[in-house]
mmCIF file of C-alpha atoms in Angstrom:
data_model
loop_
_atom_site.group_PDB
_atom_site.id
_atom_site.type_symbol
_atom_site.label_atom_id
_atom_site.label_comp_id
_atom_site.label_asym_id
_atom_site.label_seq_id
_atom_site.Cartn_x
_atom_site.Cartn_y
_atom_site.Cartn_z
ATOM 1 C CA MET A 1 129.717 102.526 94.100
ATOM 2 C CA THR A 2 132.001 103.034 96.961
ATOM 3 C CA GLN A 3 130.613 101.627 100.080
ATOM 4 C CA ARG A 4 130.283 103.871 103.080
ATOM 5 C CA SER A 5 129.895 103.230 106.674
ATOM 6 C CA GLY A 6 127.199 105.129 108.490
ATOM 7 C CA PRO A 7 128.318 107.384 111.684
ATOM 8 C CA GLY A 8 128.640 105.164 114.733
ATOM 9 C CA ILE A 9 128.055 101.901 112.908
ATOM 10 C CA GLY A 10 129.934 98.967 114.678
ATOM 11 C CA PRO A 11 129.818 96.244 117.177
ATOM 12 C CA ASP A 12 126.855 96.974 119.851
ATOM 13 C CA TYR A 13 125.173 99.243 117.186
ATOM 14 C CA LEU A 14 121.295 98.767 117.441
ATOM 15 C CA VAL A 15 119.532 98.491 114.183
ATOM 16 C CA ALA A 16 115.750 99.295 114.055
ATOM 17 C CA GLY A 17 115.751 98.852 117.887
ATOM 18 C CA ARG A 18 115.915 95.166 117.414
ATOM 19 C CA TYR A 19 119.115 93.864 115.823
ATOM 20 C CA ARG A 20 122.209 94.529 117.869
ATOM 21 C CA LEU A 21 125.332 94.075 115.801
ATOM 22 C CA ARG A 22 128.158 91.975 116.914
ATOM 23 C CA ALA A 23 130.959 91.609 114.262
ATOM 24 C CA LYS A 24 131.402 92.310 110.497
ATOM 25 C CA ILE A 25 131.516 88.887 108.858
ATOM 26 C CA GLY A 26 131.759 89.715 105.132
ATOM 27 C CA GLY A 27 130.530 91.690 102.362
ATOM 28 C CA GLY A 28 128.706 91.007 99.166
ATOM 29 C CA GLY A 29 127.005 93.030 96.346
ATOM 30 C CA MET A 30 126.615 96.413 97.646
ATOM 31 C CA GLY A 31 127.194 96.265 101.461
ATOM 32 C CA ALA A 32 128.882 94.724 104.501
ATOM 33 C CA VAL A 33 127.355 91.896 106.212
ATOM 34 C CA TRP A 34 126.988 91.785 110.124
ATOM 35 C CA LEU A 35 126.402 89.025 112.510
ATOM 36 C CA ALA A 36 123.680 90.429 114.933
ATOM 37 C CA HIS A 37 121.552 89.285 117.646
ATOM 38 C CA ASP A 38 117.740 89.537 117.263
ATOM 39 C CA LYS A 39 116.481 90.724 120.526
ATOM 40 C CA LEU A 40 112.854 89.854 119.728
ATOM 41 C CA LEU A 41 113.275 86.295 118.745
ATOM 42 C CA ASP A 42 116.668 85.771 120.569
ATOM 43 C CA ARG A 43 118.497 84.301 117.772
ATOM 44 C CA GLU A 44 121.525 85.158 115.619
ATOM 45 C CA VAL A 45 121.066 86.638 112.153
ATOM 46 C CA ALA A 46 123.099 88.193 109.569
ATOM 47 C CA VAL A 47 122.164 91.794 108.804
ATOM 48 C CA LYS A 48 123.264 93.427 105.545
ATOM 49 C CA GLN A 49 124.174 97.114 105.744
ATOM 50 C CA VAL A 50 123.773 98.455 102.351
ATOM 51 C CA ALA A 51 125.890 101.448 101.236
ATOM 52 C CA THR A 52 124.710 104.415 103.216
ATOM 53 C CA THR A 53 122.748 107.319 101.417
ATOM 54 C CA ILE A 54 124.788 109.921 103.271
ATOM 55 C CA GLY A 55 126.430 112.399 100.712
ATOM 56 C CA LEU A 56 124.339 111.067 97.807
ATOM 57 C CA ASP A 57 121.859 113.078 95.678
ATOM 58 C CA ALA A 58 118.155 112.530 96.274
ATOM 59 C CA ASP A 59 117.743 110.404 93.179
ATOM 60 C CA THR A 60 120.706 108.159 93.890
ATOM 61 C CA ALA A 61 119.765 107.604 97.415
ATOM 62 C CA GLU A 62 116.117 106.929 96.698
ATOM 63 C CA ALA A 63 117.585 104.193 94.000
ATOM 64 C CA LEU A 64 119.797 102.693 96.392
ATOM 65 C CA ARG A 65 116.697 102.300 98.795
ATOM 66 C CA SER A 66 114.569 100.850 96.174
ATOM 67 C CA SER A 67 117.178 98.433 95.116
ATOM 68 C CA THR A 68 117.641 97.155 98.766
ATOM 69 C CA ILE A 69 114.042 96.588 99.064
ATOM 70 C CA HIS A 70 113.849 94.916 95.779
ATOM 71 C CA GLU A 71 116.442 92.474 96.932
ATOM 72 C CA GLY A 72 114.754 91.762 100.161
ATOM 73 C CA ARG A 73 111.481 91.132 98.087
ATOM 74 C CA ILE A 74 113.091 88.956 95.619
ATOM 75 C CA ALA A 75 114.905 86.860 98.232
ATOM 76 C CA ALA A 76 111.851 86.504 100.219
ATOM 77 C CA GLN A 77 109.987 84.843 97.445
ATOM 78 C CA LEU A 78 112.267 81.723 97.896
ATOM 79 C CA SER A 79 112.101 79.420 100.863
ATOM 80 C CA HIS A 80 114.268 76.542 100.332
ATOM 81 C CA LEU A 81 116.511 74.227 102.537
ATOM 82 C CA HIS A 82 119.328 75.075 100.361
ATOM 83 C CA ALA A 83 118.876 78.799 100.038
ATOM 84 C CA ILE A 84 119.660 81.479 102.624
ATOM 85 C CA ALA A 85 116.391 82.652 104.044
ATOM 86 C CA MET A 86 115.348 86.134 103.987
ATOM 87 C CA TYR A 87 113.622 87.341 107.399
ATOM 88 C CA ASP A 88 113.031 91.149 107.093
ATOM 89 C CA VAL A 89 113.808 94.279 105.861
ATOM 90 C CA ALA A 90 114.372 96.898 108.643
ATOM 91 C CA VAL A 91 114.148 100.399 107.966
ATOM 92 C CA HIS A 92 116.675 102.377 110.392
ATOM 93 C CA SER A 93 117.153 106.190 110.092
ATOM 94 C CA GLY A 94 115.789 106.163 106.658
ATOM 95 C CA GLU A 95 117.966 103.306 105.346
ATOM 96 C CA PRO A 96 117.064 99.837 104.782
ATOM 97 C CA TRP A 97 118.789 96.878 106.300
ATOM 98 C CA LEU A 98 118.472 93.179 104.958
ATOM 99 C CA VAL A 99 118.001 90.749 107.672
ATOM 100 C CA MET A 100 118.836 87.102 106.863
ATOM 101 C CA GLU A 101 119.510 83.661 108.318
ATOM 102 C CA HIS A 102 122.862 83.405 109.569
ATOM 103 C CA LEU A 103 124.726 80.184 108.664
ATOM 104 C CA PRO A 104 128.057 79.692 110.327
ATOM 105 C CA SER A 105 129.910 78.459 107.292
ATOM 106 C CA ARG A 106 132.747 78.788 104.807
ATOM 107 C CA SER A 107 132.027 79.492 101.008
ATOM 108 C CA LEU A 108 132.908 77.153 98.410
ATOM 109 C CA ALA A 109 135.715 79.551 97.241
ATOM 110 C CA HIS A 110 137.051 79.269 100.579
ATOM 111 C CA ALA A 111 137.101 75.628 100.552
ATOM 112 C CA LEU A 112 138.952 75.476 97.325
ATOM 113 C CA THR A 113 141.705 77.508 98.905
ATOM 114 C CA LEU A 114 142.111 74.653 101.390
ATOM 115 C CA ALA A 115 141.528 71.654 99.297
ATOM 116 C CA ASN A 116 142.440 73.185 95.767
ATOM 117 C CA THR A 117 140.172 70.538 94.250
ATOM 118 C CA LEU A 118 136.975 68.538 95.282
ATOM 119 C CA PRO A 119 136.244 64.975 94.448
ATOM 120 C CA PRO A 120 133.468 64.759 91.821
ATOM 121 C CA PHE A 121 131.452 62.755 94.350
ATOM 122 C CA GLU A 122 131.127 65.483 96.662
ATOM 123 C CA VAL A 123 130.820 68.417 93.834
ATOM 124 C CA ALA A 124 128.004 66.152 92.585
ATOM 125 C CA GLN A 125 126.021 66.654 95.906
ATOM 126 C CA ILE A 126 126.656 70.376 96.023
ATOM 127 C CA GLY A 127 125.524 70.776 92.470
ATOM 128 C CA ALA A 128 122.396 68.786 92.901
ATOM 129 C CA GLN A 129 121.533 70.810 96.060
ATOM 130 C CA VAL A 130 121.989 74.184 94.656
ATOM 131 C CA ALA A 131 120.283 73.386 91.396
ATOM 132 C CA ASP A 132 117.180 72.139 93.540
ATOM 133 C CA ALA A 133 117.080 75.541 95.102
ATOM 134 C CA LEU A 134 117.634 77.483 91.866
ATOM 135 C CA ALA A 135 115.024 75.114 90.054
ATOM 136 C CA GLU A 136 112.641 76.556 92.688
ATOM 137 C CA ALA A 137 113.846 80.023 92.233
ATOM 138 C CA HIS A 138 113.206 79.720 88.336
ATOM 139 C CA ALA A 139 109.769 78.455 88.704
ATOM 140 C CA ALA A 140 108.857 81.461 90.705
ATOM 141 C CA GLY A 141 110.489 83.613 87.927
ATOM 142 C CA ILE A 142 113.564 84.465 89.861
ATOM 143 C CA ILE A 143 117.019 84.504 88.116
ATOM 144 C CA HIS A 144 120.135 84.680 90.395
ATOM 145 C CA ARG A 145 122.698 86.151 87.922
ATOM 146 C CA ASP A 146 125.511 85.875 90.228
ATOM 147 C CA ILE A 147 126.275 82.218 90.814
ATOM 148 C CA LYS A 148 129.866 81.468 91.733
ATOM 149 C CA PRO A 149 131.899 79.546 94.411
ATOM 150 C CA GLY A 150 131.676 82.726 96.692
ATOM 151 C CA ASN A 151 128.011 82.540 97.089
ATOM 152 C CA ILE A 152 127.797 78.992 97.713
ATOM 153 C CA LEU A 153 128.053 78.411 101.440
ATOM 154 C CA VAL A 154 128.801 75.398 103.561
ATOM 155 C CA ALA A 155 128.131 75.077 107.251
ATOM 156 C CA ASP A 156 131.557 74.516 108.992
ATOM 157 C CA ARG A 157 130.305 73.998 112.484
ATOM 158 C CA GLY A 158 127.447 73.001 114.578
ATOM 159 C CA ARG A 159 124.497 70.715 113.963
ATOM 160 C CA ALA A 160 124.192 71.931 110.243
ATOM 161 C CA LEU A 161 127.786 70.716 109.623
ATOM 162 C CA GLY A 162 128.183 70.292 105.887
ATOM 163 C CA MET A 163 124.856 71.844 104.779
ATOM 164 C CA VAL A 164 124.962 73.732 101.518
ATOM 165 C CA LYS A 165 123.109 76.930 100.828
ATOM 166 C CA ILE A 166 123.159 79.473 97.856
ATOM 167 C CA SER A 167 123.505 82.987 99.066
ATOM 168 C CA ASP A 168 123.436 86.521 97.669
ATOM 169 C CA PHE A 169 120.447 87.297 95.703
ATOM 170 C CA GLY A 170 121.638 90.940 95.562
ATOM 171 C CA ILE A 171 121.658 91.224 91.856
ATOM 172 C CA SER A 172 118.727 88.977 91.121
ATOM 173 C CA ARG A 173 115.839 89.774 89.156
ATOM 174 C CA ALA A 174 112.449 88.594 88.350
ATOM 175 C CA LYS A 175 112.144 87.293 84.931
ATOM 176 C CA GLY A 176 110.727 90.094 82.480
ATOM 177 C CA GLU A 177 111.982 93.137 84.467
ATOM 178 C CA SER A 178 113.465 95.890 82.609
ATOM 179 C CA ARG A 179 117.172 96.755 83.024
ATOM 180 C CA SER A 180 119.089 100.106 82.793
ATOM 181 C CA GLU A 181 121.877 100.888 80.635
ATOM 182 C CA ALA A 182 124.274 100.656 83.354
ATOM 183 C CA ASP A 183 122.968 96.994 83.914
ATOM 184 C CA VAL A 184 124.144 95.690 80.477
ATOM 185 C CA ILE A 185 126.635 93.234 81.991
ATOM 186 C CA THR A 186 126.230 92.080 85.612
ATOM 187 C CA GLY A 187 127.792 89.121 87.698
ATOM 188 C CA THR A 188 131.441 87.804 88.175
ATOM 189 C CA PRO A 189 133.177 87.572 84.838
ATOM 190 C CA ALA A 190 134.851 84.101 85.255
ATOM 191 C CA PHE A 191 131.395 82.640 85.597
ATOM 192 C CA LEU A 192 129.355 84.544 83.082
ATOM 193 C CA ALA A 193 127.576 82.675 80.363
ATOM 194 C CA PRO A 194 128.960 83.470 76.819
ATOM 195 C CA GLU A 195 125.670 85.250 75.651
ATOM 196 C CA VAL A 196 125.674 87.497 78.789
ATOM 197 C CA ALA A 197 129.311 88.413 77.966
ATOM 198 C CA ARG A 198 128.024 89.472 74.643
ATOM 199 C CA GLY A 199 125.392 91.718 76.387
ATOM 200 C CA ASP A 200 122.403 89.567 76.346
ATOM 201 C CA ASP A 201 119.928 89.446 79.193
ATOM 202 C CA HIS A 202 120.462 86.898 82.034
ATOM 203 C CA SER A 203 118.245 83.901 81.967
ATOM 204 C CA GLU A 204 117.547 80.658 83.432
ATOM 205 C CA ALA A 205 120.127 79.118 80.987
ATOM 206 C CA SER A 206 122.757 81.448 81.924
ATOM 207 C CA ASP A 207 122.224 80.728 85.624
ATOM 208 C CA VAL A 208 122.570 76.845 84.576
ATOM 209 C CA PHE A 209 125.912 77.866 82.788
ATOM 210 C CA SER A 210 127.106 79.969 85.800
ATOM 211 C CA LEU A 211 126.474 76.796 88.092
ATOM 212 C CA GLY A 212 128.341 74.585 85.681
ATOM 213 C CA ALA A 213 131.291 76.852 85.688
ATOM 214 C CA THR A 214 131.130 76.766 89.573
ATOM 215 C CA LEU A 215 131.244 73.224 89.591
ATOM 216 C CA TYR A 216 133.885 72.952 87.015
ATOM 217 C CA THR A 217 136.114 75.062 89.046
ATOM 218 C CA ALA A 218 135.511 72.972 92.169
ATOM 219 C CA THR A 219 136.568 69.687 90.156
ATOM 220 C CA GLU A 220 139.425 71.410 88.078
ATOM 221 C CA GLY A 221 140.740 74.045 90.516
ATOM 222 C CA GLN A 222 140.195 76.885 88.093
ATOM 223 C CA PRO A 223 137.287 78.365 86.033
ATOM 224 C CA PRO A 224 136.594 76.923 82.468
ATOM 225 C CA PHE A 225 137.783 79.996 80.953
ATOM 226 C CA GLY A 226 140.924 80.053 83.164
ATOM 227 C CA PHE A 227 142.158 83.442 84.993
ATOM 228 C CA ASN A 228 142.906 86.556 83.156
ATOM 229 C CA THR A 229 143.470 89.964 84.507
ATOM 230 C CA ASP A 230 142.621 91.712 81.252
ATOM 231 C CA SER A 231 138.794 92.035 81.749
ATOM 232 C CA VAL A 232 138.056 93.176 78.069
ATOM 233 C CA ARG A 233 139.928 90.215 76.682
ATOM 234 C CA PHE A 234 138.589 87.912 79.141
ATOM 235 C CA LEU A 235 135.215 88.736 78.213
ATOM 236 C CA GLU A 236 136.001 88.237 74.552
ATOM 237 C CA LYS A 237 137.190 84.855 75.228
ATOM 238 C CA ILE A 238 134.168 84.160 77.313
ATOM 239 C CA ALA A 239 131.888 85.467 74.531
ATOM 240 C CA ARG A 240 133.551 82.940 72.089
ATOM 241 C CA ALA A 241 132.905 80.209 74.775
ATOM 242 C CA GLN A 242 136.504 78.914 74.727
ATOM 243 C CA ILE A 243 136.479 76.518 77.515
ATOM 244 C CA THR A 244 139.264 74.173 78.592
ATOM 245 C CA PRO A 245 137.747 70.532 78.630
ATOM 246 C CA PRO A 246 137.487 69.180 82.178
ATOM 247 C CA GLN A 247 140.058 66.545 82.955
ATOM 248 C CA ARG A 248 139.108 65.567 86.545
ATOM 249 C CA SER A 249 135.199 65.538 86.598
ATOM 250 C CA GLU A 250 134.843 61.984 86.098
ATOM 251 C CA GLN A 251 131.238 60.794 86.468
ATOM 252 C CA ILE A 252 129.737 64.341 86.344
ATOM 253 C CA THR A 253 131.927 65.360 83.138
ATOM 254 C CA ASP A 254 128.771 64.636 80.625
ATOM 255 C CA THR A 255 126.579 66.836 82.727
ATOM 256 C CA LEU A 256 129.081 69.656 83.220
ATOM 257 C CA LEU A 257 129.669 69.694 79.269
ATOM 258 C CA ARG A 258 125.995 70.031 78.693
ATOM 259 C CA MET A 259 125.763 73.055 81.239
ATOM 260 C CA LEU A 260 128.539 74.656 79.625
ATOM 261 C CA GLU A 261 127.028 74.322 76.184
ATOM 262 C CA PRO A 262 127.705 77.579 74.109
ATOM 263 C CA ASN A 263 124.222 77.771 72.931
ATOM 264 C CA PRO A 264 121.896 78.435 75.729
ATOM 265 C CA ALA A 265 118.919 76.648 73.991
ATOM 266 C CA ASN A 266 121.062 73.291 74.254
ATOM 267 C CA ARG A 267 121.723 73.457 78.106
ATOM 268 C CA PRO A 268 119.301 71.445 80.359
ATOM 269 C CA GLY A 269 117.074 73.231 82.632
ATOM 270 C CA MET A 270 117.979 73.490 86.499
ATOM 271 C CA ALA A 271 115.624 70.693 87.404
ATOM 272 C CA GLU A 272 117.279 68.387 84.938
ATOM 273 C CA VAL A 273 120.736 69.249 86.131
ATOM 274 C CA ARG A 274 119.643 68.398 89.489
ATOM 275 C CA ASP A 275 118.355 64.987 88.585
ATOM 276 C CA GLU A 276 121.596 64.149 86.426
ATOM 277 C CA LEU A 277 123.847 65.023 89.207
ATOM 278 C CA ALA A 278 121.908 63.063 91.845
ATOM 279 C CA ALA A 279 121.799 60.063 89.418
ATOM 280 C CA THR A 280 125.661 59.956 89.759
ATOM 281 C CA ILE A 281 125.208 59.645 93.674
ATOM 282 C CA ILE A 282 122.096 57.550 93.992
ATOM 283 C CA GLY A 283 121.911 55.776 90.539
ATOM 284 C CA PRO A 284 119.083 56.445 87.679
ATOM 285 C CA GLY A 285 115.812 56.690 88.879
ATOM 286 C CA GLY A 286 116.716 57.153 92.492
ATOM 287 C CA ASN A 287 114.854 59.397 94.920
ATOM 288 C CA VAL A 288 116.335 62.827 94.478
ATOM 289 C CA ALA A 289 114.737 63.935 97.798
ATOM 290 C CA TYR A 290 117.314 61.581 99.443
ATOM 291 C CA LEU A 291 120.033 64.063 98.706
ATOM 292 C CA LEU A 292 118.137 67.224 100.051
ATOM 293 C CA GLY A 293 118.419 68.678 103.521
ATOM 294 C CA VAL A 294 121.464 66.673 104.322
ATOM 295 C CA PRO A 295 125.062 67.268 104.537
ATOM 296 C CA VAL A 296 127.664 66.877 101.732
ATOM 297 C CA ARG A 297 129.543 63.467 102.499
ATOM 298 C CA SER A 298 132.350 61.895 101.315
ATOM 299 C CA ALA A 299 132.424 58.424 99.820
ATOM 300 C CA GLU A 300 133.338 57.241 103.203
ATOM 301 C CA GLY A 301 129.992 58.726 104.563
ATOM 302 C CA THR A 302 131.330 61.543 106.537
ATOM 303 C CA VAL A 303 131.262 65.319 106.183
ATOM 304 C CA PRO A 304 134.553 66.158 104.277
ATOM 305 C CA MET A 305 137.531 67.485 106.037
ATOM 306 C CA TRP A 306 137.481 70.694 104.000
ATOM 307 C CA ALA A 307 134.144 71.635 105.371
ATOM 308 C CA HIS A 308 135.437 71.634 109.039
ATOM 309 C CA ARG A 309 136.087 74.972 110.565
ATOM 310 C CA THR A 310 139.120 73.441 112.395
ATOM 311 C CA THR A 311 140.864 72.796 108.869
ATOM 312 C CA THR A 312 143.828 74.800 108.106
ATOM 313 C CA TYR A 313 146.255 75.253 105.463
ATOM 314 C CA THR A 314 148.723 73.317 107.164
ATOM 315 C CA GLU A 315 146.870 69.959 106.499
ATOM 316 C CA SER A 316 145.588 69.693 102.977
ATOM 317 C CA ARG A 317 143.141 67.410 101.721
ATOM 318 C CA THR A 318 145.735 65.573 99.618
ATOM 319 C CA SER A 319 147.968 64.942 102.469
ATOM 320 C CA ARG A 320 145.153 63.659 104.718
ATOM 321 C CA ALA A 321 143.727 61.442 102.081
ATOM 322 C CA HIS A 322 147.421 59.928 101.538
ATOM 323 C CA ARG A 323 147.596 59.293 105.326
ATOM 324 C CA ILE A 324 144.056 57.641 105.610
ATOM 325 C CA LYS A 325 145.020 55.155 102.822
ATOM 326 C CA SER A 326 147.431 53.461 105.120
ATOM 327 C CA GLU A 327 145.235 53.430 108.212
ATOM 328 C CA ASP A 328 143.252 50.470 109.319
ATOM 329 C CA SER A 329 139.507 51.025 109.198
ATOM 330 C CA ALA A 330 138.950 50.756 113.042
ATOM 331 C CA ALA A 331 141.637 52.962 113.814
ATOM 332 C CA ARG A 332 139.930 55.680 111.338
ATOM 333 C CA GLN A 333 136.781 55.309 113.377
ATOM 334 C CA GLN A 334 138.502 56.018 116.602
ATOM 335 C CA ASN A 335 140.979 58.716 115.709
ATOM 336 C CA SER A 336 139.454 60.657 112.485
ATOM 337 C CA PRO A 337 138.404 64.200 113.601
ATOM 338 C CA ILE A 338 135.346 63.974 111.117
ATOM 339 C CA THR A 339 133.841 60.533 112.076
ATOM 340 C CA HIS A 340 131.643 62.296 114.598
ATOM 341 C CA ALA A 341 129.481 63.819 111.749
ATOM 342 C CA GLU A 342 127.167 60.899 111.534
ATOM 343 C CA PRO A 343 124.700 61.093 108.439
ATOM 344 C CA VAL A 344 121.289 62.215 109.338
ATOM 345 C CA VAL A 345 119.881 59.473 107.127
ATOM 346 C CA PRO A 346 121.437 56.199 105.971
ATOM 347 C CA TRP A 347 123.910 56.938 103.152
ATOM 348 C CA LYS A 348 123.636 54.922 100.073
ATOM 349 C CA ALA A 349 126.963 55.598 98.185
ATOM 350 C CA GLU A 350 127.428 54.945 94.475
ATOM 351 C CA PRO A 351 128.806 51.263 94.154
ATOM 352 C CA ALA A 352 132.232 52.158 93.259
ATOM 353 C CA ALA A 353 132.379 54.535 96.276
ATOM 354 C CA ALA A 354 130.993 51.841 98.598
ATOM 355 C CA GLN A 355 133.504 49.290 97.359
ATOM 356 C CA ARG A 356 136.526 51.878 97.957
ATOM 357 C CA SER A 357 135.314 52.637 101.392
ATOM 358 C CA SER A 358 134.129 49.478 102.735
ATOM 359 C CA GLY A 359 135.668 46.850 100.595
ATOM 360 C CA PRO A 360 139.511 46.023 100.130
ATOM 361 C CA ARG A 361 140.865 49.504 100.663
ATOM 362 C CA SER A 362 139.977 49.437 104.443
ATOM 363 C CA THR A 363 141.323 46.095 105.107
ATOM 364 C CA ALA A 364 144.275 45.615 102.748
ATOM 365 C CA THR A 365 146.927 46.823 105.135
ATOM 366 C CA PRO A 366 145.719 44.540 108.145
ATOM 367 C CA GLN A 367 145.422 41.556 105.715
ATOM 368 C CA THR A 368 148.890 41.994 104.374
ATOM 369 C CA ALA A 369 150.309 42.373 107.931
ATOM 370 C CA ARG A 370 148.550 39.344 109.266
ATOM 371 C CA LEU A 371 149.578 37.380 106.126
ATOM 372 C CA GLY A 372 153.080 38.335 106.678
ATOM 373 C CA THR A 373 153.141 37.588 110.370
ATOM 374 C CA THR A 374 151.520 33.916 109.683
ATOM 375 C CA THR A 375 154.210 33.367 107.059
ATOM 376 C CA ARG A 376 157.030 34.261 109.526
ATOM 377 C CA THR A 377 155.536 32.216 112.267
ATOM 378 C CA ARG A 378 155.026 29.339 110.001
ATOM 379 C CA THR A 379 158.751 29.288 108.861
ATOM 380 C CA THR A 380 159.947 29.629 112.434
ATOM 381 C CA SER A 381 157.550 26.771 113.709
ATOM 382 C CA THR A 382 158.476 24.097 110.953
ATOM 383 C CA ALA A 383 162.227 24.578 111.110
ATOM 384 C CA LYS A 384 163.035 22.415 114.148
ATOM 385 C CA PRO A 385 160.861 19.398 112.826
ATOM 386 C CA LEU A 386 162.660 19.335 109.629
ATOM 387 C CA VAL A 387 166.187 19.484 111.074
ATOM 388 C CA VAL A 388 165.040 16.453 113.443
ATOM 389 C CA ALA A 389 163.588 14.556 110.553
ATOM 390 C CA ALA A 390 166.962 15.026 108.570
ATOM 391 C CA LEU A 391 169.018 13.673 111.530
ATOM 392 C CA LEU A 392 166.858 10.763 111.938
ATOM 393 C CA LEU A 393 167.135 9.981 108.115
ATOM 394 C CA ILE A 394 170.915 10.316 108.451
ATOM 395 C CA ALA A 395 171.118 7.985 111.493
ATOM 396 C CA VAL A 396 168.914 5.300 109.704
ATOM 397 C CA LEU A 397 170.824 5.353 106.618
ATOM 398 C CA ALA A 398 173.971 4.931 108.664
ATOM 399 C CA ALA A 399 172.759 1.984 110.600
ATOM 400 C CA ILE A 400 171.596 0.446 107.364
ATOM 401 C CA ALA A 401 175.208 0.673 106.127
ATOM 402 C CA LEU A 402 176.518 -0.851 108.961
ATOM 403 C CA ILE A 403 174.374 -3.690 108.995
ATOM 404 C CA VAL A 404 175.203 -4.467 105.453
ATOM 405 C CA VAL A 405 179.117 -4.324 106.178
ATOM 406 C CA LEU A 406 178.567 -6.786 109.215
ATOM 407 C CA LEU A 407 176.609 -9.173 106.976
ATOM 408 C CA THR A 408 179.223 -9.012 104.147
ATOM 409 C CA THR A 409 182.110 -9.819 106.571
#
């Protein structure tokens, strides 16, 4: 459906006598998303303007209104730390607008344009937090159906910096709902489960696959089925479940491969996914709640550079990481732009990560420098005594030789 803008809709437009539009901040599903000010509660909100019903026939217009109300009802059923909250469905001039939580953020898709790939340590946290939200959605009978990097938001400023939230339940459906013929395949092709590409219904298992494909993309830099501009052949490839095995996923490889199982019956549930990913961070049997409601952190315990709004294409994660490796630990604490983001709870990194961040890595350069200085100083300070000793020895030997000569004569 082509999106149409209603007459006069733009900055300063007042919706339902309450929500003052400020700026368009994006689009998703079936409409534009605006940053707005809630006059009643004096807070910023995100308002989704669905495609206007102007110019549509009565049946199509009613279907659009109904789908918008449906989206609001589905999203309102879920209240979770790692899901964008639905506040209201406002009816304005006969058309519904969705009013949601506004999270100043960048999507995971945007982050990947900056960093190309993310460390598995960080991807595991993102996955565990999103999986926890989706596990609650599944328990409520809600299937997302469009999990992808563009629908995972990471706060990029303010007190929420580094917080992860799943968004856009726009094509979600309650389990068991019927679908129309035009709704046979929904979602983003690169992240579709094979059974969905073959025409089967979405399910909790297909959500698991889509999240696995999203996390795979974050570690590998491309979706598991790669990229293809030929949508028909691409769907055929997906239907055959021909994934490229991950190469950079390290400790989360086994979990990813289970999530990407061709047979949906062999995939873990979303709660199991959460627990497995969390275990790579806090260890087997650790308290998963420790990872919830907190920002994503690097192995060093700070919010990753890619999550910051100030990060640009001119300073990639790779170049920054290379520079950090040669810096002294104390210098990093004073100069790094990300060290102000203190963890809100004590951070228990995995043992290997802890060794990397607080062990030899942070002190290797200073130790080498000090050892080099000590060696040079020792060489300089012992040179003069050695020369003096040699001269004294020569003098003693000369004196002995002279005495021997005198005695023999």
